[in-house]
Amino acid sequence: MKYRTERDSMGEVSVPADRYWGAQTQRSFENFHIGEEKMPLPILRAFAIVKKACALTNRALGLLDEKRATLIVRVAEEILDGKLEGNFPLAVWQTGSGTQTNMNLNEVIANRGNEIAGEKLLHPNDHVNRSQSSNDTFPTALHIAAVLSLKERLVPALEEMIEAFSRLERENEGIVTVGRTHLQDAVPIAFSQEISGWRAMTERSLAAIDASMQGLFDLALGGTAVGTGLNCPKGFAEAVADEIAKETGVPFRTAPNKFHALSAKDDVAFAHGALKALAADLMKIANDIRLLASGPRCGLGEITIPENEPGSSIMPGKVNPTQCEALTMVAVQVMGNDVTIGVAASQGNFQLNVYMPVIAYNFLQSVRLLSDAVRSFTAHCLSGLTADREKMKGNLSRTLMLVTALSPHIGYDNAALIAKAAHKNGTSLKEEAVKLGFMTAEEFDRLVKPEEMV
C-alpha cells in the first residue's frame, strides 16, 4: 500500500494514499482498535448536512469566500450521494465527544475539495470547521440523524403495520372468541376487538415517537466549545439551523440554551424511551400471536400464520413462528439499548457529555432494527394471518367464563357454583345450571349468548 505524509498540530503521520482523510483521522484509526462497530452511516450523512449548512452560513455572513464555500458544499453533497464511501473508518469506541469523527469529515472535505480545486484552498479547521466545535457539531449531527432515521424508516414501517391491523380488523368482523386474562379463560371477546388492541398499541407508540421528536428539533450549533459561542459570529446559530431545516424539510431550530444542548442528552434519552415503549408493545403483540398460533394440534391453534421456513433440522414437518421470534429478539435488544442510553445520558460532566458516540450508535441501531423487524413482521406474518373460526367456536362453547352472564340474575356465588361443578364433572354450564335448580334450559339459552357479551 502506498502512503502519503499528512501533518497536524502533533506532527507528521503516514496516511493511505488512496484515502482522503488526514492526520487526526489516522491517529484515531490507529489508537482505537476496539470492537467492530463503526460510526453509523446516518451520523456521517448528518455531518455532511451540517458541514454544507455551515459553509453556506459562513459565506452569507462574510466569513468564507465563494470559492471555498462552494467546494465544501460540493464535497458534502458527494458524501450525501455515497460517492466517498471508504473514507470514514473510525470506531464508535473513540473520544466521547466524537471529535475524531468531526475531524474525519473536516479532513475528507478539505482534501477532496483541494483535489477538485487543483490547489490547497481548504484547511480542515480554519475553513471546514469554521464557527464550529466538535462539541456542538456532534450533538447536532446526532439530533439530525435521529430525526431523519425516525421519519424516513420507522414511521413508514409503523404506518404499514397499522394498515395491516386495520385490514385484519375488517376481515375478522363478527368472529367471537375466548378472552383470556392471567393466561386463563375469561369472558368472550370479538377477534376484531383483540386486533384493535394491537392496532391501538401501534398507533399510540407512533404518536409517542412523533411527540418525542420535538426536543430533537433543537440544535446545539452555535454553542461551540462550552456553550458560550466563542469564535461563532452573531446570528450564525439561527441562520445555520434555518439552512439545515431547508436542506432536510424538518423544522429544526437553534437550541434556546446551548449549555444544556452540549451537556445534556435528555432529549435523546426521552426519544429512545418512546422506542422502548414501542419495543414493549411489539413484544406483547408478537407473543399474543405466537401463543394464539401455537400447535398446530396441541396448542391453542386459534389462528394460522404463514409457514415461511422448515422449523427443525430433526423433526420433519415442523414449522415455527419465526417472525414472532425475530421481532421479540429485536425488542429485547432495544430495551437493552435504552439502558445504555439512559446511563450514558446521565454522564454529562460539567459542560459536555462525553458518551455521545455510544448514544448515537445505540439509538440508530434501535431505529434500524425496529424499522426492519416491523416491516418483516408485517410482510411475512400479518399479511397471512387468518382466524380458525371452527377452533375459536369450539373453544368458546367450552369456556366456563360464559357463566359471568348469569351473575346479575343469580348472584356471583351461585354462578361460581355452576362453573366449579361443570369443571369438576366435565359437564356443560347449562347442564349444571339446570341440575342445581337455578334456571331452566330455556332461561339459560336466553341469558347466555356469547355474541351479545362482546
Tab-separated table of C-alpha atoms in Angstrom:
chain	number	residue	atom	x	y	z
A	1	MET	CA	0.000	0.000	0.000
A	2	LYS	CA	1.198	3.479	-0.847
A	3	TYR	CA	1.219	6.234	1.772
A	4	ARG	CA	1.437	9.989	1.832
A	5	THR	CA	2.501	12.259	4.687
A	6	GLU	CA	-0.105	14.363	6.482
A	7	ARG	CA	0.530	16.860	9.252
A	8	ASP	CA	-1.425	18.140	12.233
A	9	SER	CA	-0.531	20.057	15.401
A	10	MET	CA	1.221	16.955	16.792
A	11	GLY	CA	3.442	16.313	13.800
A	12	GLU	CA	3.602	14.071	10.740
A	13	VAL	CA	1.558	10.891	10.119
A	14	SER	CA	1.556	8.397	7.242
A	15	VAL	CA	-1.885	8.059	5.651
A	16	PRO	CA	-3.026	5.657	2.896
A	17	ALA	CA	-2.527	7.477	-0.380
A	18	ASP	CA	-5.907	6.411	-1.789
A	19	ARG	CA	-7.910	7.898	1.088
A	20	TYR	CA	-8.927	11.495	1.701
A	21	TRP	CA	-8.668	11.521	5.480
A	22	GLY	CA	-5.826	13.283	7.254
A	23	ALA	CA	-3.583	13.028	10.285
A	24	GLN	CA	-6.174	13.255	13.054
A	25	THR	CA	-8.342	10.566	11.485
A	26	GLN	CA	-5.298	8.331	11.064
A	27	ARG	CA	-4.288	8.764	14.706
A	28	SER	CA	-7.756	7.732	15.836
A	29	PHE	CA	-7.782	4.805	13.407
A	30	GLU	CA	-4.500	3.544	14.827
A	31	ASN	CA	-5.267	4.188	18.502
A	32	PHE	CA	-8.762	2.684	18.817
A	33	HIS	CA	-8.755	-0.931	17.690
A	34	ILE	CA	-11.838	-1.623	19.773
A	35	GLY	CA	-14.685	-3.790	18.527
A	36	GLU	CA	-16.122	-3.891	15.025
A	37	GLU	CA	-18.680	-1.115	15.412
A	38	LYS	CA	-18.027	1.821	13.086
A	39	MET	CA	-19.619	5.250	13.238
A	40	PRO	CA	-23.131	4.774	11.763
A	41	LEU	CA	-23.808	5.999	8.242
A	42	PRO	CA	-26.733	8.228	9.360
A	43	ILE	CA	-24.285	10.168	11.576
A	44	LEU	CA	-21.882	10.639	8.669
A	45	ARG	CA	-24.714	11.830	6.435
A	46	ALA	CA	-25.918	14.195	9.155
A	47	PHE	CA	-22.398	15.583	9.496
A	48	ALA	CA	-22.336	16.228	5.738
A	49	ILE	CA	-25.572	18.195	6.115
A	50	VAL	CA	-24.017	20.142	8.992
A	51	LYS	CA	-20.853	20.976	7.023
A	52	LYS	CA	-22.858	22.064	3.994
A	53	ALA	CA	-25.136	24.287	6.091
A	54	CYS	CA	-22.195	25.798	7.968
A	55	ALA	CA	-20.377	26.609	4.730
A	56	LEU	CA	-23.441	28.334	3.298
A	57	THR	CA	-24.000	30.274	6.528
A	58	ASN	CA	-20.347	31.294	6.821
A	59	ARG	CA	-20.466	32.508	3.238
A	60	ALA	CA	-23.642	34.515	3.887
A	61	LEU	CA	-22.038	36.112	6.951
A	62	GLY	CA	-18.886	37.010	5.023
A	63	LEU	CA	-16.648	34.537	6.875
A	64	LEU	CA	-15.964	32.265	3.913
A	65	ASP	CA	-15.369	33.233	0.300
A	66	GLU	CA	-17.491	31.905	-2.530
A	67	LYS	CA	-14.866	29.510	-3.897
A	68	ARG	CA	-14.142	27.769	-0.596
A	69	ALA	CA	-17.814	27.605	0.380
A	70	THR	CA	-18.706	26.087	-2.983
A	71	LEU	CA	-16.008	23.434	-2.607
A	72	ILE	CA	-17.228	22.443	0.857
A	73	VAL	CA	-20.823	22.233	-0.354
A	74	ARG	CA	-19.807	20.134	-3.363
A	75	VAL	CA	-17.888	17.578	-1.302
A	76	ALA	CA	-20.642	17.439	1.322
A	77	GLU	CA	-23.068	16.578	-1.463
A	78	GLU	CA	-20.707	13.866	-2.700
A	79	ILE	CA	-20.803	12.351	0.780
A	80	LEU	CA	-24.597	12.516	0.799
A	81	ASP	CA	-24.635	10.812	-2.607
A	82	GLY	CA	-22.477	7.971	-1.258
A	83	LYS	CA	-19.528	8.787	-3.529
A	84	LEU	CA	-16.875	8.860	-0.798
A	85	GLU	CA	-17.531	5.558	0.932
A	86	GLY	CA	-14.428	4.029	2.466
A	87	ASN	CA	-13.192	7.348	3.821
A	88	PHE	CA	-14.865	7.116	7.232
A	89	PRO	CA	-13.144	4.268	9.087
A	90	LEU	CA	-13.433	5.321	12.712
A	91	ALA	CA	-14.751	3.199	15.553
A	92	VAL	CA	-17.673	4.105	17.760
A	93	TRP	CA	-15.317	3.500	20.678
A	94	GLN	CA	-13.277	6.690	20.404
A	95	THR	CA	-13.306	10.020	22.185
A	96	GLY	CA	-16.654	10.536	23.888
A	97	SER	CA	-17.167	13.920	22.254
A	98	GLY	CA	-16.946	12.471	18.756
A	99	THR	CA	-14.147	14.949	17.956
A	100	GLN	CA	-12.308	12.447	15.796
A	101	THR	CA	-15.368	11.825	13.626
A	102	ASN	CA	-15.878	15.578	13.249
A	103	MET	CA	-12.256	15.883	12.156
A	104	ASN	CA	-12.657	12.886	9.840
A	105	LEU	CA	-15.363	14.831	7.998
A	106	ASN	CA	-13.329	18.038	8.079
A	107	GLU	CA	-10.225	16.335	6.656
A	108	VAL	CA	-12.042	14.391	3.956
A	109	ILE	CA	-13.906	17.501	2.803
A	110	ALA	CA	-10.731	19.599	2.819
A	111	ASN	CA	-8.565	17.082	0.949
A	112	ARG	CA	-11.228	16.172	-1.590
A	113	GLY	CA	-12.051	19.863	-2.087
A	114	ASN	CA	-8.399	20.681	-2.668
A	115	GLU	CA	-8.195	17.863	-5.206
A	116	ILE	CA	-11.182	19.295	-7.076
A	117	ALA	CA	-9.711	22.806	-6.955
A	118	GLY	CA	-6.243	21.670	-8.006
A	119	GLU	CA	-4.744	23.776	-5.257
A	120	LYS	CA	-4.672	23.865	-1.455
A	121	LEU	CA	-7.575	26.163	-0.624
A	122	LEU	CA	-9.246	24.360	2.251
A	123	HIS	CA	-7.918	23.770	5.749
A	124	PRO	CA	-9.940	21.259	7.844
A	125	ASN	CA	-10.095	23.507	10.901
A	126	ASP	CA	-9.883	27.034	9.521
A	127	HIS	CA	-12.442	26.591	6.763
A	128	VAL	CA	-14.484	23.383	7.006
A	129	ASN	CA	-14.815	23.704	10.793
A	130	ARG	CA	-15.297	27.488	10.738
A	131	SER	CA	-17.624	28.794	13.506
A	132	GLN	CA	-17.927	25.259	14.898
A	133	SER	CA	-16.594	22.899	17.541
A	134	SER	CA	-16.850	19.120	17.749
A	135	ASN	CA	-18.754	19.816	20.952
A	136	ASP	CA	-21.655	21.399	19.108
A	137	THR	CA	-21.422	19.614	15.739
A	138	PHE	CA	-21.677	16.070	17.103
A	139	PRO	CA	-24.828	16.645	19.174
A	140	THR	CA	-26.277	18.490	16.183
A	141	ALA	CA	-25.491	15.571	13.872
A	142	LEU	CA	-26.930	13.202	16.474
A	143	HIS	CA	-30.261	15.045	16.517
A	144	ILE	CA	-30.402	15.274	12.721
A	145	ALA	CA	-29.586	11.586	12.266
A	146	ALA	CA	-32.109	10.560	14.918
A	147	VAL	CA	-34.971	12.576	13.422
A	148	LEU	CA	-34.267	11.606	9.806
A	149	SER	CA	-33.963	7.921	10.714
A	150	LEU	CA	-37.256	8.029	12.602
A	151	LYS	CA	-39.078	9.884	9.834
A	152	GLU	CA	-37.605	8.013	6.879
A	153	ARG	CA	-37.513	4.472	8.272
A	154	LEU	CA	-39.535	3.796	11.395
A	155	VAL	CA	-42.605	5.970	10.870
A	156	PRO	CA	-43.423	4.476	7.425
A	157	ALA	CA	-42.884	0.944	8.774
A	158	LEU	CA	-45.316	1.559	11.640
A	159	GLU	CA	-47.875	3.086	9.289
A	160	GLU	CA	-47.730	-0.098	7.196
A	161	MET	CA	-48.251	-2.218	10.322
A	162	ILE	CA	-51.232	-0.104	11.403
A	163	GLU	CA	-52.813	-0.552	7.982
A	164	ALA	CA	-52.267	-4.323	8.201
A	165	PHE	CA	-54.020	-4.436	11.584
A	166	SER	CA	-56.881	-2.309	10.236
A	167	ARG	CA	-57.319	-4.762	7.359
A	168	LEU	CA	-57.340	-7.719	9.754
A	169	GLU	CA	-59.987	-5.983	11.878
A	170	ARG	CA	-62.244	-5.610	8.854
A	171	GLU	CA	-61.678	-9.189	7.700
A	172	ASN	CA	-62.481	-10.665	11.116
A	173	GLU	CA	-65.639	-8.743	11.948
A	174	GLY	CA	-68.256	-10.951	13.596
A	175	ILE	CA	-65.898	-13.633	14.934
A	176	VAL	CA	-66.324	-14.176	18.681
A	177	THR	CA	-63.576	-15.943	20.602
A	178	VAL	CA	-62.438	-16.638	24.137
A	179	GLY	CA	-60.937	-13.746	26.052
A	180	ARG	CA	-58.007	-14.590	28.291
A	181	THR	CA	-56.574	-12.916	31.387
A	182	HIS	CA	-53.781	-14.332	33.576
A	183	LEU	CA	-53.405	-16.987	30.816
A	184	GLN	CA	-56.804	-18.307	31.980
A	185	ASP	CA	-60.162	-18.329	30.221
A	186	ALA	CA	-62.111	-15.082	30.517
A	187	VAL	CA	-65.326	-13.687	29.047
A	188	PRO	CA	-65.800	-13.609	25.257
A	189	ILE	CA	-64.228	-11.019	23.005
A	190	ALA	CA	-64.600	-10.289	19.313
A	191	PHE	CA	-61.426	-11.234	17.495
A	192	SER	CA	-61.600	-7.860	15.725
A	193	GLN	CA	-61.582	-6.228	19.173
A	194	GLU	CA	-58.442	-8.137	20.112
A	195	ILE	CA	-56.806	-6.989	16.880
A	196	SER	CA	-57.935	-3.420	17.558
A	197	GLY	CA	-55.920	-3.527	20.770
A	198	TRP	CA	-52.793	-4.379	18.776
A	199	ARG	CA	-53.571	-1.598	16.309
A	200	ALA	CA	-54.109	0.942	19.081
A	201	MET	CA	-50.794	-0.015	20.726
A	202	THR	CA	-49.005	0.646	17.459
A	203	GLU	CA	-50.841	3.920	16.914
A	204	ARG	CA	-50.072	5.122	20.431
A	205	SER	CA	-46.406	4.193	20.049
A	206	LEU	CA	-46.273	6.077	16.764
A	207	ALA	CA	-47.842	9.131	18.420
A	208	ALA	CA	-45.308	8.938	21.267
A	209	ILE	CA	-42.420	8.742	18.803
A	210	ASP	CA	-43.777	11.745	16.915
A	211	ALA	CA	-44.109	13.752	20.143
A	212	SER	CA	-40.612	12.773	21.276
A	213	MET	CA	-39.078	14.368	18.183
A	214	GLN	CA	-39.940	17.855	19.399
A	215	GLY	CA	-36.862	18.048	21.629
A	216	LEU	CA	-34.669	16.645	18.860
A	217	PHE	CA	-35.523	19.621	16.645
A	218	ASP	CA	-33.289	21.783	18.890
A	219	LEU	CA	-29.735	22.022	17.518
A	220	ALA	CA	-26.573	22.712	19.508
A	221	LEU	CA	-24.722	24.514	16.676
A	222	GLY	CA	-23.615	27.935	17.826
A	223	GLY	CA	-22.544	26.781	21.282
A	224	THR	CA	-19.012	25.876	20.076
A	225	ALA	CA	-16.736	24.566	22.849
A	226	VAL	CA	-18.638	25.011	26.115
A	227	GLY	CA	-21.895	26.700	25.139
A	228	THR	CA	-20.705	30.313	25.157
A	229	GLY	CA	-20.425	30.506	21.364
A	230	LEU	CA	-16.769	31.591	21.350
A	231	ASN	CA	-15.471	32.113	17.771
A	232	CYS	CA	-19.017	31.907	16.435
A	233	PRO	CA	-20.441	35.097	14.879
A	234	LYS	CA	-23.707	36.666	15.958
A	235	GLY	CA	-26.650	35.257	14.028
A	236	PHE	CA	-24.808	32.085	12.993
A	237	ALA	CA	-26.811	29.699	15.204
A	238	GLU	CA	-30.174	30.847	13.902
A	239	ALA	CA	-29.057	31.025	10.265
A	240	VAL	CA	-27.411	27.588	10.216
A	241	ALA	CA	-30.479	25.982	11.814
A	242	ASP	CA	-32.581	27.545	9.046
A	243	GLU	CA	-30.217	26.091	6.418
A	244	ILE	CA	-30.469	22.622	7.970
A	245	ALA	CA	-34.253	22.901	8.098
A	246	LYS	CA	-34.279	23.901	4.432
A	247	GLU	CA	-31.974	21.019	3.476
A	248	THR	CA	-33.914	18.339	5.370
A	249	GLY	CA	-37.502	19.572	5.257
A	250	VAL	CA	-37.632	19.157	9.050
A	251	PRO	CA	-38.389	22.131	11.357
A	252	PHE	CA	-35.006	22.158	13.079
A	253	ARG	CA	-34.270	25.248	15.157
A	254	THR	CA	-31.435	26.590	17.255
A	255	ALA	CA	-31.471	25.328	20.848
A	256	PRO	CA	-32.531	28.127	23.219
A	257	ASN	CA	-29.873	27.153	25.781
A	258	LYS	CA	-26.567	25.952	24.344
A	259	PHE	CA	-25.175	24.962	27.750
A	260	HIS	CA	-27.994	22.454	28.013
A	261	ALA	CA	-27.574	21.360	24.401
A	262	LEU	CA	-23.906	20.436	24.924
A	263	SER	CA	-24.000	18.916	28.382
A	264	ALA	CA	-27.359	17.099	28.492
A	265	LYS	CA	-28.678	14.253	26.371
A	266	ASP	CA	-32.144	14.125	27.905
A	267	ASP	CA	-33.880	14.792	24.576
A	268	VAL	CA	-32.290	11.699	23.040
A	269	ALA	CA	-32.983	9.630	26.153
A	270	PHE	CA	-36.621	10.746	26.058
A	271	ALA	CA	-36.963	9.906	22.372
A	272	HIS	CA	-35.428	6.480	22.912
A	273	GLY	CA	-37.913	5.971	25.734
A	274	ALA	CA	-40.621	6.065	23.067
A	275	LEU	CA	-38.698	3.387	21.168
A	276	LYS	CA	-38.546	1.276	24.325
A	277	ALA	CA	-42.310	1.660	24.743
A	278	LEU	CA	-42.774	0.534	21.150
A	279	ALA	CA	-40.499	-2.450	21.794
A	280	ALA	CA	-42.632	-3.392	24.805
A	281	ASP	CA	-45.807	-3.243	22.705
A	282	LEU	CA	-44.241	-5.252	19.891
A	283	MET	CA	-43.118	-7.882	22.397
A	284	LYS	CA	-46.701	-8.226	23.650
A	285	ILE	CA	-48.184	-8.363	20.134
A	286	ALA	CA	-45.702	-10.965	18.895
A	287	ASN	CA	-46.206	-13.117	21.988
A	288	ASP	CA	-50.002	-12.944	21.653
A	289	ILE	CA	-49.799	-14.033	18.033
A	290	ARG	CA	-47.391	-16.906	18.596
A	291	LEU	CA	-49.480	-18.195	21.529
A	292	LEU	CA	-52.718	-17.986	19.524
A	293	ALA	CA	-50.953	-19.814	16.678
A	294	SER	CA	-49.388	-22.445	18.943
A	295	GLY	CA	-49.903	-26.038	17.921
A	296	PRO	CA	-50.905	-26.824	15.286
A	297	ARG	CA	-52.755	-29.622	17.109
A	298	CYS	CA	-51.719	-29.486	20.739
A	299	GLY	CA	-51.703	-25.750	21.370
A	300	LEU	CA	-54.354	-23.044	21.116
A	301	GLY	CA	-54.290	-23.089	17.319
A	302	GLU	CA	-56.935	-20.374	17.010
A	303	ILE	CA	-55.075	-18.567	14.254
A	304	THR	CA	-52.733	-19.627	11.490
A	305	ILE	CA	-49.724	-17.635	10.337
A	306	PRO	CA	-47.592	-18.072	7.203
A	307	GLU	CA	-45.339	-21.121	7.064
A	308	ASN	CA	-42.172	-19.466	5.822
A	309	GLU	CA	-39.397	-21.976	6.557
A	310	PRO	CA	-38.902	-25.503	7.915
A	311	GLY	CA	-38.729	-25.252	11.687
A	312	SER	CA	-36.497	-28.125	12.694
A	313	SER	CA	-33.428	-29.979	11.497
A	314	ILE	CA	-34.658	-33.172	13.164
A	315	MET	CA	-38.470	-33.019	13.356
A	316	PRO	CA	-39.944	-33.330	9.844
A	317	GLY	CA	-42.849	-31.039	9.022
A	318	LYS	CA	-42.354	-28.748	11.996
A	319	VAL	CA	-42.932	-25.035	11.339
A	320	ASN	CA	-42.135	-22.318	13.871
A	321	PRO	CA	-43.345	-18.716	14.430
A	322	THR	CA	-40.017	-17.298	13.305
A	323	GLN	CA	-41.177	-13.759	12.575
A	324	CYS	CA	-42.522	-13.515	16.124
A	325	GLU	CA	-39.184	-14.739	17.446
A	326	ALA	CA	-37.199	-12.237	15.391
A	327	LEU	CA	-39.428	-9.353	16.477
A	328	THR	CA	-39.140	-10.260	20.159
A	329	MET	CA	-35.355	-10.537	19.913
A	330	VAL	CA	-35.257	-7.047	18.434
A	331	ALA	CA	-37.485	-5.856	21.268
A	332	VAL	CA	-35.103	-7.084	23.968
A	333	GLN	CA	-32.136	-5.548	22.129
A	334	VAL	CA	-33.905	-2.176	22.070
A	335	MET	CA	-34.699	-2.470	25.775
A	336	GLY	CA	-31.014	-3.115	26.421
A	337	ASN	CA	-30.071	-0.143	24.267
A	338	ASP	CA	-32.356	2.018	26.377
A	339	VAL	CA	-30.392	1.119	29.493
A	340	THR	CA	-27.137	2.061	27.753
A	341	ILE	CA	-28.536	5.384	26.558
A	342	GLY	CA	-30.002	6.195	29.968
A	343	VAL	CA	-26.699	5.575	31.740
A	344	ALA	CA	-24.738	7.457	29.057
A	345	ALA	CA	-27.110	10.433	29.209
A	346	SER	CA	-26.545	10.681	32.964
A	347	GLN	CA	-22.830	11.308	32.470
A	348	GLY	CA	-22.753	14.946	31.384
A	349	ASN	CA	-19.807	16.184	33.415
A	350	PHE	CA	-19.694	19.979	33.601
A	351	GLN	CA	-20.065	21.465	30.102
A	352	LEU	CA	-20.041	18.330	27.925
A	353	ASN	CA	-21.459	14.852	27.731
A	354	VAL	CA	-18.652	12.539	26.600
A	355	TYR	CA	-20.708	9.427	25.811
A	356	MET	CA	-22.142	10.703	22.552
A	357	PRO	CA	-20.834	8.081	20.094
A	358	VAL	CA	-22.313	5.199	22.102
A	359	ILE	CA	-25.599	7.097	22.436
A	360	ALA	CA	-25.663	7.636	18.684
A	361	TYR	CA	-24.790	4.022	17.905
A	362	ASN	CA	-27.449	2.543	20.184
A	363	PHE	CA	-30.196	4.978	19.206
A	364	LEU	CA	-29.663	4.443	15.497
A	365	GLN	CA	-29.366	0.682	15.922
A	366	SER	CA	-32.714	0.661	17.708
A	367	VAL	CA	-34.368	2.631	14.907
A	368	ARG	CA	-32.831	0.426	12.240
A	369	LEU	CA	-33.750	-2.855	13.943
A	370	LEU	CA	-37.284	-1.767	14.792
A	371	SER	CA	-37.887	-0.481	11.262
A	372	ASP	CA	-36.633	-3.660	9.619
A	373	ALA	CA	-38.314	-6.021	12.082
A	374	VAL	CA	-41.686	-4.255	11.859
A	375	ARG	CA	-41.583	-4.358	8.060
A	376	SER	CA	-40.569	-8.024	8.079
A	377	PHE	CA	-43.290	-8.955	10.591
A	378	THR	CA	-45.935	-7.092	8.613
A	379	ALA	CA	-44.915	-8.644	5.292
A	380	HIS	CA	-44.213	-12.207	6.419
A	381	CYS	CA	-46.606	-12.714	9.330
A	382	LEU	CA	-49.509	-10.265	9.484
A	383	SER	CA	-50.059	-10.481	5.724
A	384	GLY	CA	-51.108	-14.120	6.006
A	385	LEU	CA	-52.671	-14.228	9.481
A	386	THR	CA	-56.078	-15.939	9.440
A	387	ALA	CA	-58.558	-16.994	12.115
A	388	ASP	CA	-59.528	-20.654	12.555
A	389	ARG	CA	-63.220	-19.980	13.034
A	390	GLU	CA	-64.121	-23.540	13.969
A	391	LYS	CA	-61.410	-23.763	16.621
A	392	MET	CA	-62.470	-20.429	18.091
A	393	LYS	CA	-66.127	-21.502	18.099
A	394	GLY	CA	-65.288	-24.804	19.764
A	395	ASN	CA	-63.200	-23.166	22.483
A	396	LEU	CA	-65.907	-20.567	23.058
A	397	SER	CA	-68.525	-23.270	23.601
A	398	ARG	CA	-66.366	-24.885	26.290
A	399	THR	CA	-65.249	-21.845	28.284
A	400	LEU	CA	-66.612	-21.731	31.823
A	401	MET	CA	-66.466	-17.956	31.954
A	402	LEU	CA	-69.703	-17.655	29.998
A	403	VAL	CA	-71.205	-18.108	33.428
A	404	THR	CA	-70.378	-14.436	34.053
A	405	ALA	CA	-73.563	-13.546	32.145
A	406	LEU	CA	-75.585	-15.246	34.893
A	407	SER	CA	-74.133	-13.256	37.820
A	408	PRO	CA	-76.611	-10.350	37.562
A	409	HIS	CA	-79.507	-12.834	37.661
A	410	ILE	CA	-78.490	-15.477	40.224
A	411	GLY	CA	-75.568	-13.793	42.030
A	412	TYR	CA	-71.812	-14.223	41.909
A	413	ASP	CA	-71.645	-17.109	44.406
A	414	ASN	CA	-74.301	-19.187	42.680
A	415	ALA	CA	-72.709	-18.597	39.296
A	416	ALA	CA	-69.391	-19.747	40.761
A	417	LEU	CA	-71.052	-22.952	41.985
A	418	ILE	CA	-72.201	-23.685	38.429
A	419	ALA	CA	-68.732	-23.093	36.968
A	420	LYS	CA	-66.951	-25.204	39.583
A	421	ALA	CA	-69.420	-28.059	39.215
A	422	ALA	CA	-69.134	-28.060	35.434
A	423	HIS	CA	-65.348	-28.086	35.645
A	424	LYS	CA	-65.284	-30.885	38.248
A	425	ASN	CA	-67.825	-33.068	36.477
A	426	GLY	CA	-66.708	-32.369	32.927
A	427	THR	CA	-70.197	-31.199	32.066
A	428	SER	CA	-71.585	-28.053	30.483
A	429	LEU	CA	-72.630	-24.881	32.269
A	430	LYS	CA	-76.159	-25.405	31.024
A	431	GLU	CA	-76.384	-28.892	32.483
A	432	GLU	CA	-75.168	-27.800	35.905
A	433	ALA	CA	-77.335	-24.658	35.992
A	434	VAL	CA	-80.436	-26.798	35.423
A	435	LYS	CA	-79.266	-29.602	37.765
A	436	LEU	CA	-78.593	-27.133	40.594
A	437	GLY	CA	-82.068	-25.652	40.102
A	438	PHE	CA	-81.029	-22.092	39.321
A	439	MET	CA	-82.893	-21.908	35.986
A	440	THR	CA	-84.456	-23.842	33.153
A	441	ALA	CA	-82.640	-24.755	29.951
A	442	GLU	CA	-84.682	-22.139	28.110
A	443	GLU	CA	-83.718	-19.430	30.583
A	444	PHE	CA	-80.051	-20.361	30.241
A	445	ASP	CA	-80.193	-20.108	26.444
A	446	ARG	CA	-81.863	-16.711	26.735
A	447	LEU	CA	-79.233	-15.326	29.124
A	448	VAL	CA	-76.029	-16.878	27.799
A	449	LYS	CA	-75.384	-15.573	24.290
A	450	PRO	CA	-71.624	-15.136	23.650
A	451	GLU	CA	-72.151	-12.900	20.634
A	452	GLU	CA	-74.002	-10.416	22.854
A	453	MET	CA	-71.278	-10.404	25.513
A	454	VAL	CA	-68.586	-8.677	23.423
